[in-house]
XYZ file of C-alpha atoms in Angstrom:
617
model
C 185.984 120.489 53.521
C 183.990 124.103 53.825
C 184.352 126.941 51.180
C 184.650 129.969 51.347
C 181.068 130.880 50.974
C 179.990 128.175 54.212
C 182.697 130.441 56.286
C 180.879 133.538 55.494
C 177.642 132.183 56.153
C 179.296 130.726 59.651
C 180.829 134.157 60.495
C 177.316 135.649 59.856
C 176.047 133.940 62.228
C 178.082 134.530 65.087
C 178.160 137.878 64.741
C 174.172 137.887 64.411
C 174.884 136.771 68.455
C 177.019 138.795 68.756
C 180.244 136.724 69.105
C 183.591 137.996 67.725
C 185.933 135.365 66.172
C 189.181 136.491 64.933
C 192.742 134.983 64.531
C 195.998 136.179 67.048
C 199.206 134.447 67.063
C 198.248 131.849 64.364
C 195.533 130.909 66.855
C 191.778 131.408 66.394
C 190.131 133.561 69.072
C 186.353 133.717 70.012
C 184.719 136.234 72.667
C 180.981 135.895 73.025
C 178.349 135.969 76.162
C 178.057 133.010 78.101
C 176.165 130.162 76.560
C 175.830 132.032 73.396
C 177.556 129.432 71.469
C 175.096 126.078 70.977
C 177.550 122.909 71.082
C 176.548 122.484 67.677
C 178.248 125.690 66.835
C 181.032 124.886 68.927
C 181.172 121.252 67.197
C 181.025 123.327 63.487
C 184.040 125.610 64.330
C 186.070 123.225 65.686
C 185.416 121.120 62.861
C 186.548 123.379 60.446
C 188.869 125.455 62.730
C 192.047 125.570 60.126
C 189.922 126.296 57.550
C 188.488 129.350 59.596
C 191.750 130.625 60.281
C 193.096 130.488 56.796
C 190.293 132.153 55.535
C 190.409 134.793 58.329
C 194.278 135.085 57.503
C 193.777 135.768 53.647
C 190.947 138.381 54.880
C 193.127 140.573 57.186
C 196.309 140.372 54.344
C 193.927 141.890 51.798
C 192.365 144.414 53.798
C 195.406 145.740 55.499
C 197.207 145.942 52.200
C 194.731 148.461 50.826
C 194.442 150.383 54.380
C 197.728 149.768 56.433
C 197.740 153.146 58.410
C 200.990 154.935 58.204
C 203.426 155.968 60.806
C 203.897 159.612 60.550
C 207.260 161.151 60.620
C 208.379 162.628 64.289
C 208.422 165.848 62.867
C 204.819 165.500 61.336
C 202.623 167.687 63.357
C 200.129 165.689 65.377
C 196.373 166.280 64.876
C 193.713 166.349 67.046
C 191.126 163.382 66.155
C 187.295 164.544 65.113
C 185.946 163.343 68.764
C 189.210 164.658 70.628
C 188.405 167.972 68.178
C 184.840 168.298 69.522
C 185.513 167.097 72.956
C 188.409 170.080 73.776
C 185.593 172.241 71.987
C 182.879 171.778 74.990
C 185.457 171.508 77.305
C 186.043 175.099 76.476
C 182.865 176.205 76.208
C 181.953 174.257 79.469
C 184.652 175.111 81.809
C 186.013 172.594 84.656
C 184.184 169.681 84.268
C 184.357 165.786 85.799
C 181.674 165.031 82.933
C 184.242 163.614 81.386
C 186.047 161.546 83.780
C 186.445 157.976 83.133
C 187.295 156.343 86.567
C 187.471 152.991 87.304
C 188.450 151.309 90.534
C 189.873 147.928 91.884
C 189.586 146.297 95.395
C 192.519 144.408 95.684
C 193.407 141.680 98.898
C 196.698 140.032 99.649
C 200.335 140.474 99.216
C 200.943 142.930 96.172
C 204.206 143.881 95.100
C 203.965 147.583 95.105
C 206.946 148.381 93.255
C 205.798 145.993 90.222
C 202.707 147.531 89.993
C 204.646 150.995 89.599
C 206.596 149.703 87.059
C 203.709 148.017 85.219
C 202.478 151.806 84.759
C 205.334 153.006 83.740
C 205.617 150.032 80.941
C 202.124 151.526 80.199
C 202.785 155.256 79.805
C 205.639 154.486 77.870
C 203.958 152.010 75.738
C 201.107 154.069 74.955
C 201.813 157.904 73.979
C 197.926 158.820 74.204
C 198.129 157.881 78.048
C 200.941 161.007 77.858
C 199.094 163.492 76.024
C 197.894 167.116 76.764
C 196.461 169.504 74.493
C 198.122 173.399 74.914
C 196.182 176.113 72.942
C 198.334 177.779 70.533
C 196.225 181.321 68.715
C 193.391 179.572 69.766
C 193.479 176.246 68.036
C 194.164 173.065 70.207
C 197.443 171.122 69.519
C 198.856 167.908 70.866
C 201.836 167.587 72.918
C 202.875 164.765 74.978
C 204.790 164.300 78.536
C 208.010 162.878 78.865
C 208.122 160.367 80.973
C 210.185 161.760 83.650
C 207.651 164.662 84.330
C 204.895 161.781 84.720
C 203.956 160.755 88.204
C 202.915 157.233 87.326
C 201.577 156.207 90.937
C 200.338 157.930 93.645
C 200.387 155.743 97.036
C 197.833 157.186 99.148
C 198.271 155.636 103.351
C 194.972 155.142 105.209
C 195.771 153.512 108.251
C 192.918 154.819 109.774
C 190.147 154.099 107.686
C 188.091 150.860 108.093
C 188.112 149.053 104.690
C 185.119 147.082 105.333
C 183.201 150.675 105.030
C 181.865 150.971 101.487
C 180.881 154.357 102.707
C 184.216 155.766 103.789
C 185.799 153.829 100.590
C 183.593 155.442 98.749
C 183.995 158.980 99.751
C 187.869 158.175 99.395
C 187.340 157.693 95.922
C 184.982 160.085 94.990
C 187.507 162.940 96.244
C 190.323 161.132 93.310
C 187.104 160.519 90.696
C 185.513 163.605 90.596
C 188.835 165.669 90.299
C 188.678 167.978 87.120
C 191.614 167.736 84.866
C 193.525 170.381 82.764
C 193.336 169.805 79.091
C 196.214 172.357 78.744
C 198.696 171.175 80.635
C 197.882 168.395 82.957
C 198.401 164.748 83.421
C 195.629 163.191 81.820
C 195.480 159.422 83.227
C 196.240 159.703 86.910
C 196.286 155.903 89.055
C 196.163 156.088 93.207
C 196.510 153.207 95.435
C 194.811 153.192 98.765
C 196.716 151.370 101.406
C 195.053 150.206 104.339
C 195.903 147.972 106.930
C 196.181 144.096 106.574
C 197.525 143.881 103.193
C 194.183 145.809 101.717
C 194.191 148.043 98.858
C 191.850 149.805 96.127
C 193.352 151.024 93.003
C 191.944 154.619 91.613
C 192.487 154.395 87.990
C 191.307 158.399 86.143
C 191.650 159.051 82.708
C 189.968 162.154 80.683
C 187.916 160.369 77.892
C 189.334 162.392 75.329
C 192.717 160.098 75.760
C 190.279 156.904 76.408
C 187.114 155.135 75.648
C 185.466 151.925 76.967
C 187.414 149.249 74.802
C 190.620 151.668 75.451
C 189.909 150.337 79.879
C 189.608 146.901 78.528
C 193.349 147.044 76.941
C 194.343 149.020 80.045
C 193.491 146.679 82.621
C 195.096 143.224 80.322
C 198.506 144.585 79.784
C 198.391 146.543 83.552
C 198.185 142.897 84.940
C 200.269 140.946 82.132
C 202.612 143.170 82.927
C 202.445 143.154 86.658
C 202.690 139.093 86.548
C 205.740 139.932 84.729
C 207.528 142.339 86.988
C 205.978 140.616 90.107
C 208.523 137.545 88.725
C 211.554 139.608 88.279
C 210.891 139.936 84.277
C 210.054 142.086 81.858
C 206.856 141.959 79.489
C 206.850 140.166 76.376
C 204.789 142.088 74.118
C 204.266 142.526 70.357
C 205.261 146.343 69.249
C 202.170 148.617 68.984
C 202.324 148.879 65.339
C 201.296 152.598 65.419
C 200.138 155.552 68.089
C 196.922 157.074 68.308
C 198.317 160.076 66.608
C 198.911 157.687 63.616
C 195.535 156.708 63.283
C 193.975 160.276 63.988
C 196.112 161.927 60.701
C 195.022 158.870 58.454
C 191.379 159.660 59.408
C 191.327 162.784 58.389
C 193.580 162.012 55.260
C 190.666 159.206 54.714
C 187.531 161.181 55.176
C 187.600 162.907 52.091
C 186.483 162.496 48.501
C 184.065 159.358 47.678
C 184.467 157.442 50.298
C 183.491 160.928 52.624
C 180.633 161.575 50.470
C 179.099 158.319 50.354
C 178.831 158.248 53.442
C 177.735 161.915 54.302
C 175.180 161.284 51.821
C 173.946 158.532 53.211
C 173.475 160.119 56.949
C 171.509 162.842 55.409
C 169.195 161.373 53.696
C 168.273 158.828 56.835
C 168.076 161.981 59.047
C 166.205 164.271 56.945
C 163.774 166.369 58.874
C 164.336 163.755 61.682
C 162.724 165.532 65.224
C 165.553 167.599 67.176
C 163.699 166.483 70.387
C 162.629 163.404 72.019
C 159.918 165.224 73.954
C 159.777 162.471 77.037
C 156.911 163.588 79.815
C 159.168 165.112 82.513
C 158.511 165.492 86.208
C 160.582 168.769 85.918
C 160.871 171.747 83.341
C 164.113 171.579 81.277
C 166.467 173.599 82.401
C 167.956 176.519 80.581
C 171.332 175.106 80.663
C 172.104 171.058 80.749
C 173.648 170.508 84.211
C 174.530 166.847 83.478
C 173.255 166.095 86.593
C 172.747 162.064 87.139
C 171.764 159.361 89.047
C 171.396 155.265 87.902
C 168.327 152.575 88.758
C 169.768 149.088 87.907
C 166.848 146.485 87.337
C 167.814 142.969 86.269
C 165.391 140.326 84.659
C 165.867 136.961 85.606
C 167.557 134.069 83.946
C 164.398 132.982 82.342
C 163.601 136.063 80.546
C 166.814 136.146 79.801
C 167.368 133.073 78.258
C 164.277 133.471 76.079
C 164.850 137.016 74.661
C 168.268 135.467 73.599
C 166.783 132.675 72.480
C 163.886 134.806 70.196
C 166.844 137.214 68.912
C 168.719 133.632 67.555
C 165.371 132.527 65.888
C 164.589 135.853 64.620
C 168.328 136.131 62.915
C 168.998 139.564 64.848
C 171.464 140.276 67.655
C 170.228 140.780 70.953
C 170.837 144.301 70.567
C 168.585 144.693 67.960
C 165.792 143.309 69.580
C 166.304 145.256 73.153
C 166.745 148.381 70.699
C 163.721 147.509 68.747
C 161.519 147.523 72.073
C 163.646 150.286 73.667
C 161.953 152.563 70.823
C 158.440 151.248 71.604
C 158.391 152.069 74.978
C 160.072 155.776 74.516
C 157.401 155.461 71.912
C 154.722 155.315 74.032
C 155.943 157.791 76.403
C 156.570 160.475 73.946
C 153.537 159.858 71.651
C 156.167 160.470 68.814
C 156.387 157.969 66.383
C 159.572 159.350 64.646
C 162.704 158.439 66.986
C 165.747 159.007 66.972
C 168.333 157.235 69.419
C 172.219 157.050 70.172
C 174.903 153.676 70.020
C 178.263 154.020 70.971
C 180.219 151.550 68.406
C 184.070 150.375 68.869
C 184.686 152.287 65.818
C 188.230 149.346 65.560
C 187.315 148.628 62.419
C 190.899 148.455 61.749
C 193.816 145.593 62.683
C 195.994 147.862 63.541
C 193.772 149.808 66.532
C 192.772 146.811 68.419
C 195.271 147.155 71.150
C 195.660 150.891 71.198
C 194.432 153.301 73.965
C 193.015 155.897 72.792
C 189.393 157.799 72.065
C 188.171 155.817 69.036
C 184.519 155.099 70.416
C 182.102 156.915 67.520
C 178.154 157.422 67.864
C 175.176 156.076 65.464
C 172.312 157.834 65.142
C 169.892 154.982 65.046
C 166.117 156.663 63.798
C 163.097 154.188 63.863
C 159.442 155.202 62.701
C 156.800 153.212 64.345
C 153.727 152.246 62.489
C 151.399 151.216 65.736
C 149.497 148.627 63.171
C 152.181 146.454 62.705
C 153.604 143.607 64.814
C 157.124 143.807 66.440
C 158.448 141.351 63.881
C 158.098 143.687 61.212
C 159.445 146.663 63.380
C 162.388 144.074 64.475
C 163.016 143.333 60.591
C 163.276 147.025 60.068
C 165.171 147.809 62.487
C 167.858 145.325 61.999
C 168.170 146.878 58.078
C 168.484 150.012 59.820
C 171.343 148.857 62.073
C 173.021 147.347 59.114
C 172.982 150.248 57.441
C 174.322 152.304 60.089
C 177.329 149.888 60.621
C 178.026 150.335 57.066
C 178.619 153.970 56.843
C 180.080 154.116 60.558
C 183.035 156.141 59.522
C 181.441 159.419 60.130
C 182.225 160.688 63.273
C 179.247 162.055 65.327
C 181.324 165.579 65.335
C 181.440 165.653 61.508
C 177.902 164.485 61.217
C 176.624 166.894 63.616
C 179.146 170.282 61.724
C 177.588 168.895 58.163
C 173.870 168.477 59.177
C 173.722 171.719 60.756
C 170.597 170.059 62.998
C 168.659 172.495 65.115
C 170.973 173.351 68.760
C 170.383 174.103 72.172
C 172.195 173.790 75.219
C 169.718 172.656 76.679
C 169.768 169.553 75.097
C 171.865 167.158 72.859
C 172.157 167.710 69.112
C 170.209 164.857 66.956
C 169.470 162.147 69.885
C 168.644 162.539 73.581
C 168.539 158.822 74.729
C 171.433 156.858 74.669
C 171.697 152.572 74.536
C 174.291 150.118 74.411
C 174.685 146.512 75.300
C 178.018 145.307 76.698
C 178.085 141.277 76.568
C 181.188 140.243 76.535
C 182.730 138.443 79.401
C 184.909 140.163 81.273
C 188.288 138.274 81.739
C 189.295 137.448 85.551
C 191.869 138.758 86.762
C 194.199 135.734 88.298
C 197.544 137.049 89.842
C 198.883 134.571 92.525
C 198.611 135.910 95.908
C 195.743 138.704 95.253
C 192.227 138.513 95.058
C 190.790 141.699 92.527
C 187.587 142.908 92.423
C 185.671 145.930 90.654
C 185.088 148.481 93.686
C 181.492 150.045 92.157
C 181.496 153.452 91.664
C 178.275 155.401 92.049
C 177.853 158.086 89.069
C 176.042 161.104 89.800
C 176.571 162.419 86.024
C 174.487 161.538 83.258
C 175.421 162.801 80.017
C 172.376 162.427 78.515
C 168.789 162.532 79.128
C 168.576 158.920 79.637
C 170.954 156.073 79.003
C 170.199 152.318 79.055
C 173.095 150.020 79.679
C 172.183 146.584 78.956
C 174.963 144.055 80.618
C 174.999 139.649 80.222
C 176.083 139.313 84.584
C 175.522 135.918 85.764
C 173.858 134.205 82.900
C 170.711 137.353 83.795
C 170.346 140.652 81.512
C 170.862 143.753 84.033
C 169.864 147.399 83.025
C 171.288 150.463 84.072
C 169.292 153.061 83.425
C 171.064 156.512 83.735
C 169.180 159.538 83.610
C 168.968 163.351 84.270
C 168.396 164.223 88.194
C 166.843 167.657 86.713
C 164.300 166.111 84.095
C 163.355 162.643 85.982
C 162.302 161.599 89.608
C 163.771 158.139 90.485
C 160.060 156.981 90.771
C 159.642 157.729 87.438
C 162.680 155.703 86.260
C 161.750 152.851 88.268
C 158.329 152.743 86.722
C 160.059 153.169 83.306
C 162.105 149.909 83.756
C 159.330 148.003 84.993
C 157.100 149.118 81.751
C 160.284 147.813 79.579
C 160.463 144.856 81.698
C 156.859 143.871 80.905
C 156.936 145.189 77.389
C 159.641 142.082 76.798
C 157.751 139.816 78.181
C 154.686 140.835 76.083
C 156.999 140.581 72.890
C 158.134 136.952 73.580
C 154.516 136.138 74.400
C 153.035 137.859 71.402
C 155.467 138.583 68.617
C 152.597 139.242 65.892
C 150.359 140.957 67.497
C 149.706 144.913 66.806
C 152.460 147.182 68.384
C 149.332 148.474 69.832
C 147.647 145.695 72.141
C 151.233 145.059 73.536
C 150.611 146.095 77.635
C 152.899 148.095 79.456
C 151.029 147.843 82.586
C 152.628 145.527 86.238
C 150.097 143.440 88.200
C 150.484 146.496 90.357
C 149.816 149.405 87.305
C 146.711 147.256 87.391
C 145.146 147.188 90.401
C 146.118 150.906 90.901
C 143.743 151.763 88.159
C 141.157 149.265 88.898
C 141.795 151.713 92.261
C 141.112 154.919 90.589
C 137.796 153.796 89.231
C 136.464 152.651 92.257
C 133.898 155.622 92.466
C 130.761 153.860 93.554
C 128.715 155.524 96.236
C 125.286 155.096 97.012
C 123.374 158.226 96.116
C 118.613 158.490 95.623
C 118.312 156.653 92.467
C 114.985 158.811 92.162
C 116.882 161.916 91.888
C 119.031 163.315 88.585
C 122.098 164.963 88.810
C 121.060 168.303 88.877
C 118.520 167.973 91.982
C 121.590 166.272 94.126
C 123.665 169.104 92.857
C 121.174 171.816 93.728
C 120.742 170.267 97.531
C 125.113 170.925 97.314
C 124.235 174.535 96.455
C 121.639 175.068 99.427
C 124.021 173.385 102.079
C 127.300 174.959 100.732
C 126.853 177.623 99.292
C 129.980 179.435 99.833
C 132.625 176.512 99.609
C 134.520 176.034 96.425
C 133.022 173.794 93.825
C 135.530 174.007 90.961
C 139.311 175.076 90.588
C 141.071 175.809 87.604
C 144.491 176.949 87.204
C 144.566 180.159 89.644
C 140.559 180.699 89.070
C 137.448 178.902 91.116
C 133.769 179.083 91.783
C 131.924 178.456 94.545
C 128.841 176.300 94.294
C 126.748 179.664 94.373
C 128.783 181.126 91.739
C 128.589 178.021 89.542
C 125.374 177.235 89.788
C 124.355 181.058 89.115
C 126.102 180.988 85.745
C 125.052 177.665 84.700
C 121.354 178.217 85.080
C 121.905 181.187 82.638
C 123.342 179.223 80.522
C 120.259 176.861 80.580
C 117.639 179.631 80.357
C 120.180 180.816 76.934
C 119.566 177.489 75.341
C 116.154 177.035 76.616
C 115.046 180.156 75.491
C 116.636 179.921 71.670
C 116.085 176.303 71.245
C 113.781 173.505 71.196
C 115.263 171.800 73.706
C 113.204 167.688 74.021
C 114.592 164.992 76.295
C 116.276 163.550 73.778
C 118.049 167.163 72.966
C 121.988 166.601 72.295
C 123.909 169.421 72.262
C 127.837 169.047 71.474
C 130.369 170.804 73.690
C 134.163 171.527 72.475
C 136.534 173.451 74.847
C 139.226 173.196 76.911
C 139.416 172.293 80.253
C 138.544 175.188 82.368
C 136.153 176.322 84.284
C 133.953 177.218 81.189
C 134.215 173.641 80.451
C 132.332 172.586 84.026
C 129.877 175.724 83.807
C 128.413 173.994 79.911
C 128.429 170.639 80.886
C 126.030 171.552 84.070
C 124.178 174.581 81.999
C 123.036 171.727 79.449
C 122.549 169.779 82.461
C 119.511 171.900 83.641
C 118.510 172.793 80.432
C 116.936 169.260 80.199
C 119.165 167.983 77.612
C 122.419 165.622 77.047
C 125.859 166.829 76.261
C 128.361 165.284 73.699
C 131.936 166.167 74.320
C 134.038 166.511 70.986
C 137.584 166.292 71.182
């Protein structure tokens, strides 16, 4: 037998890798990475399996007695959600916009049954009002309203006889014209799906959805029930599944009913205090000015790291007792760290936010955002920072009820449009599998779509793809060169392997530098040249003078000297200092100024004054 406590424990410690166990149908469910779960684990919950779910059973009765969300009356006005609130706001303030767009898109080979998959959406709008909904403004406020299902069009069937499917190029620009199509808040059909039909029983599915109806675990329902269903219809019956037991609509009324009193400001009180005088501005070097006004301009650099690396950064995270998050988060802030020179950071985590029963299997725009601040203390060693930042994840995840749009109207933090409000750099690790899609007769694939918006400064995307750890690194065409990116991933690439290597060494000594960031500056220092060893610096600069003269010998900014010029007003500087001080061999004389041509004109008058120069900082 296990009690209760030896459950706990056991749940802990999935979710410290991150692995989700829950029970469904009287049957205990598990989704984790691949080869997360040791076989000792696997031996340990199979073990006590019954046990598990019994305990898990009790769990869920308790909580969703205290919490069950109720269904609101049909003549209850709808409300707008916090995130759907703030989302119609910058939609308004922004104008037409595919920021937003969440497309996703399917390659799809054999003999599908077009009119199941049109009835398998229409199952779906049906089943899920969200997937329905517009927002009309009434005396300037938004409201919800949703589509009956006769003025949906639930598929588009788009002919291409004459395109080539084995282009990726014309595919592509097939899809971009269907992704990057702005949609009308006010009035329009939110969630739009096209099928491309080509010739020898070839499609690709356009799926479109405004993220105000949608979020990332919102696709994940999507796509199950589009293909349960479709395996249904496809066999001449009708899907078997279990009654959403409420609407989007439900569960956007009970937040706002919940976030009030205590329990509202607990947690307010809690967010201000851990972001109190936080910086507004990650202030990453740039290879462009910042533009007046964000034009969410993107592009994306995906770097993998092999299995190895892989495998042992998992492995560290398990021995460390953190998630895997925690640890890429951990050195995600030491390496915007170094780049910034700030030591006070503040980044963004998009959580699930389901952290009821009753969501799970919704559609709809749940997703919230943690503020996640770390301050670095260069002295210590990465298993302290690691510590620390797993307390400060904790904490977050305790008092993620917020939403980012309250947090943001209560903190009153300092705004621009030209950047975010409290972070700047986004990160998130997705690894869960994704389940396979296995319909009889087709063969489905994710069509990749290339983004060209970023959202954010930078992004990292962290995804578990064939047993390696792959990063997509997102970022803002008008702040960063690709180059620049590229060298970024690299750094954080080495950076791991440094923290593997040396876990307890000073944040400091930790190298950021490839073999080639190496022999590039071994390049830059190669200055040697052969020059009289019985001469000093000034003679070789005085024969410069008498063969050039006139050429330039210093530029600054929109200002320069010739080598006449320069050597003019350094040698009266030298007569000034000769001439008021007792100037020996030995003579130092300190020099503090910025670089300019000032600078160049002391360093050489103290030069030929016959003495040595000390540059203070």
């Amino acid at each position: 037998m296990i009690n209760n406590q030896q459950i706990i424990d056991l749940i802990q410690q999935l979710q410290n890798i991150n692995c989700r166990i829950w029970v469904e149908d009287d049957k205990l469910r598990i989704r984790t990475s691949k080869n997360s779960l040791t076989p000792e684990l696997k031996q340990e919950i199979q073990n006590h399996k019954n046990e598990i779910i019994a305990f898990l059973q009790t769990a869920k009765k308790q909580v969703v007695s205290t919490e069950e969300i109720p269904i609101l009356a049909a003549d209850t006005p709808q409300p707008l959600s916090f995130a759907q609130q703030r989302l119609w706001i910058l939609s308004q303030l922004q104008g037409a916009t595919n920021i937003y767009n969440m497309p996703v898109a399917l390659q799809i080979n054999g003999q599908l049954n077009i009119d199941a998959l049109y009835a398998s959406f229409k199952y779906l709008f049906n089943r899920h009002q969200s997937l329905r909904m517009y927002f009309p403004q009434i005396n300037g406020e938004p409201q919800i309203a949703v589509h009956n299902l006769a003025e949906i069009q639930v598929l588009n069937i788009q002919y291409c006889p004459k395109f080539n499917h084995e282009d990726n190029n014309q595919i592509q620009n097939l899809i971009n014209t269907h992704i990057q199509e702005t949609f009308d808040l006010n009035q329009g059909q939110l969630f739009k799906a096209t099928l491309l039909q080509f010739k020898n029983h070839k499609f690709v599915l356009v799926m479109n959805m405004h993220h105000i109806i949608s979020d990332g675990w919102s696709m994940g329902v999507l796509m199950r029930e589009l293909w349960q269903a479709y395996r249904a219809f496809n066999q001449g019956e009708k899907p078997n599944f279990s009654p959403l037991p409420i609407q989007y609509s439900d569960y956007a009324a009970w937040q706002r009913n919940r976030l009030q009193g205590e329990i509202f400001n607990k947690q307010i009180n809690y967010w201000q205090e851990q972001l109190n005088n936080a910086p507004p501005l990650l202030e990453l070097p740039t290879d462009f000015p910042r533009p007046p006004v964000q034009s969410f301009q993107g592009n994306r650099y995906i770097f993998s790291l092999s299995t190895e690396l892989t495998n042992a950064i998992k492995t560290f995270s398990q021995q460390q007792n953190v998630s895997l998050f925690m640890t890429l988060l951990t050195t995600l802030n030491i390496l915007l760290s170094r780049y910034s020179r700030q030591n006070d950071l503040c980044i963004g985590s998009p959580i699930a936010n389901r952290t009821h029963s009753q969501t799970e299997g919704l559609i709809g725009f749940f997703v919230n955002t943690l503020v996640l601040r770390n301050q670095i203390n260069w002295h210590q060693n990465f298993l302290d920072l690691l510590q620390q930042t797993r307390q400060t994840c904790l904490n977050a995840y305790a008092h993620q009820d917020i939403p980012f749009e309250v947090l943001v109207e209560k903190l009153k933090p300092e705004r621009s449009i030209t950047y975010n409000p409290l972070f700047q750099v986004m990160f998130a690790l997705e690894n869960n599998e994704h389940s396979q899609v296995n319909i009889p007769g087709l063969n489905i694939e994710m069509f990749g779509i290339k983004g060209e918006i970023s959202k954010f400064d930078l992004s990292l995307l962290v995804m578990e793809e064939n047993q390696q750890l792959t990063c997509y690194w997102e970022y803002a065409t008008d702040l960063f060169t690709t180059t620049t990116i590229q060298n970024m991933a690299e750094h954080f690439h080495v950076l791991i392997q440094e923290i593997i290597n040396y876990p307890q060494q000073p944040l400091y000594t930790l190298s950021l530098l490839t073999a080639n960031g190496i022999n590039q500056i071994k390049s830059w220092n190669q200055t040697q040249k052969a020059y009289p060893q019985n001469q000093t610096f000034v003679d070789l600069f005085t024969q410069q003078v008498e063969k050039n003269p006139d050429k330039l010998a210093v530029v600054f900014a929109s200002k320069s000297l010739t080598y006449q010029q320069l050597n003019l007003k350094a040698e009266q500087l030298a007569n000034y200092l000769i001439l008021n001080y007792d100037i020996k061999a030995d003579t130092l004389i300190g020099i503090a100024i910025e670089r300019s041509l000032e600078m160049i004109i002391g360093v050489l008058g103290i030069l030929k004054a016959g003495a040595a120069y000390v540059p203070i900082d």
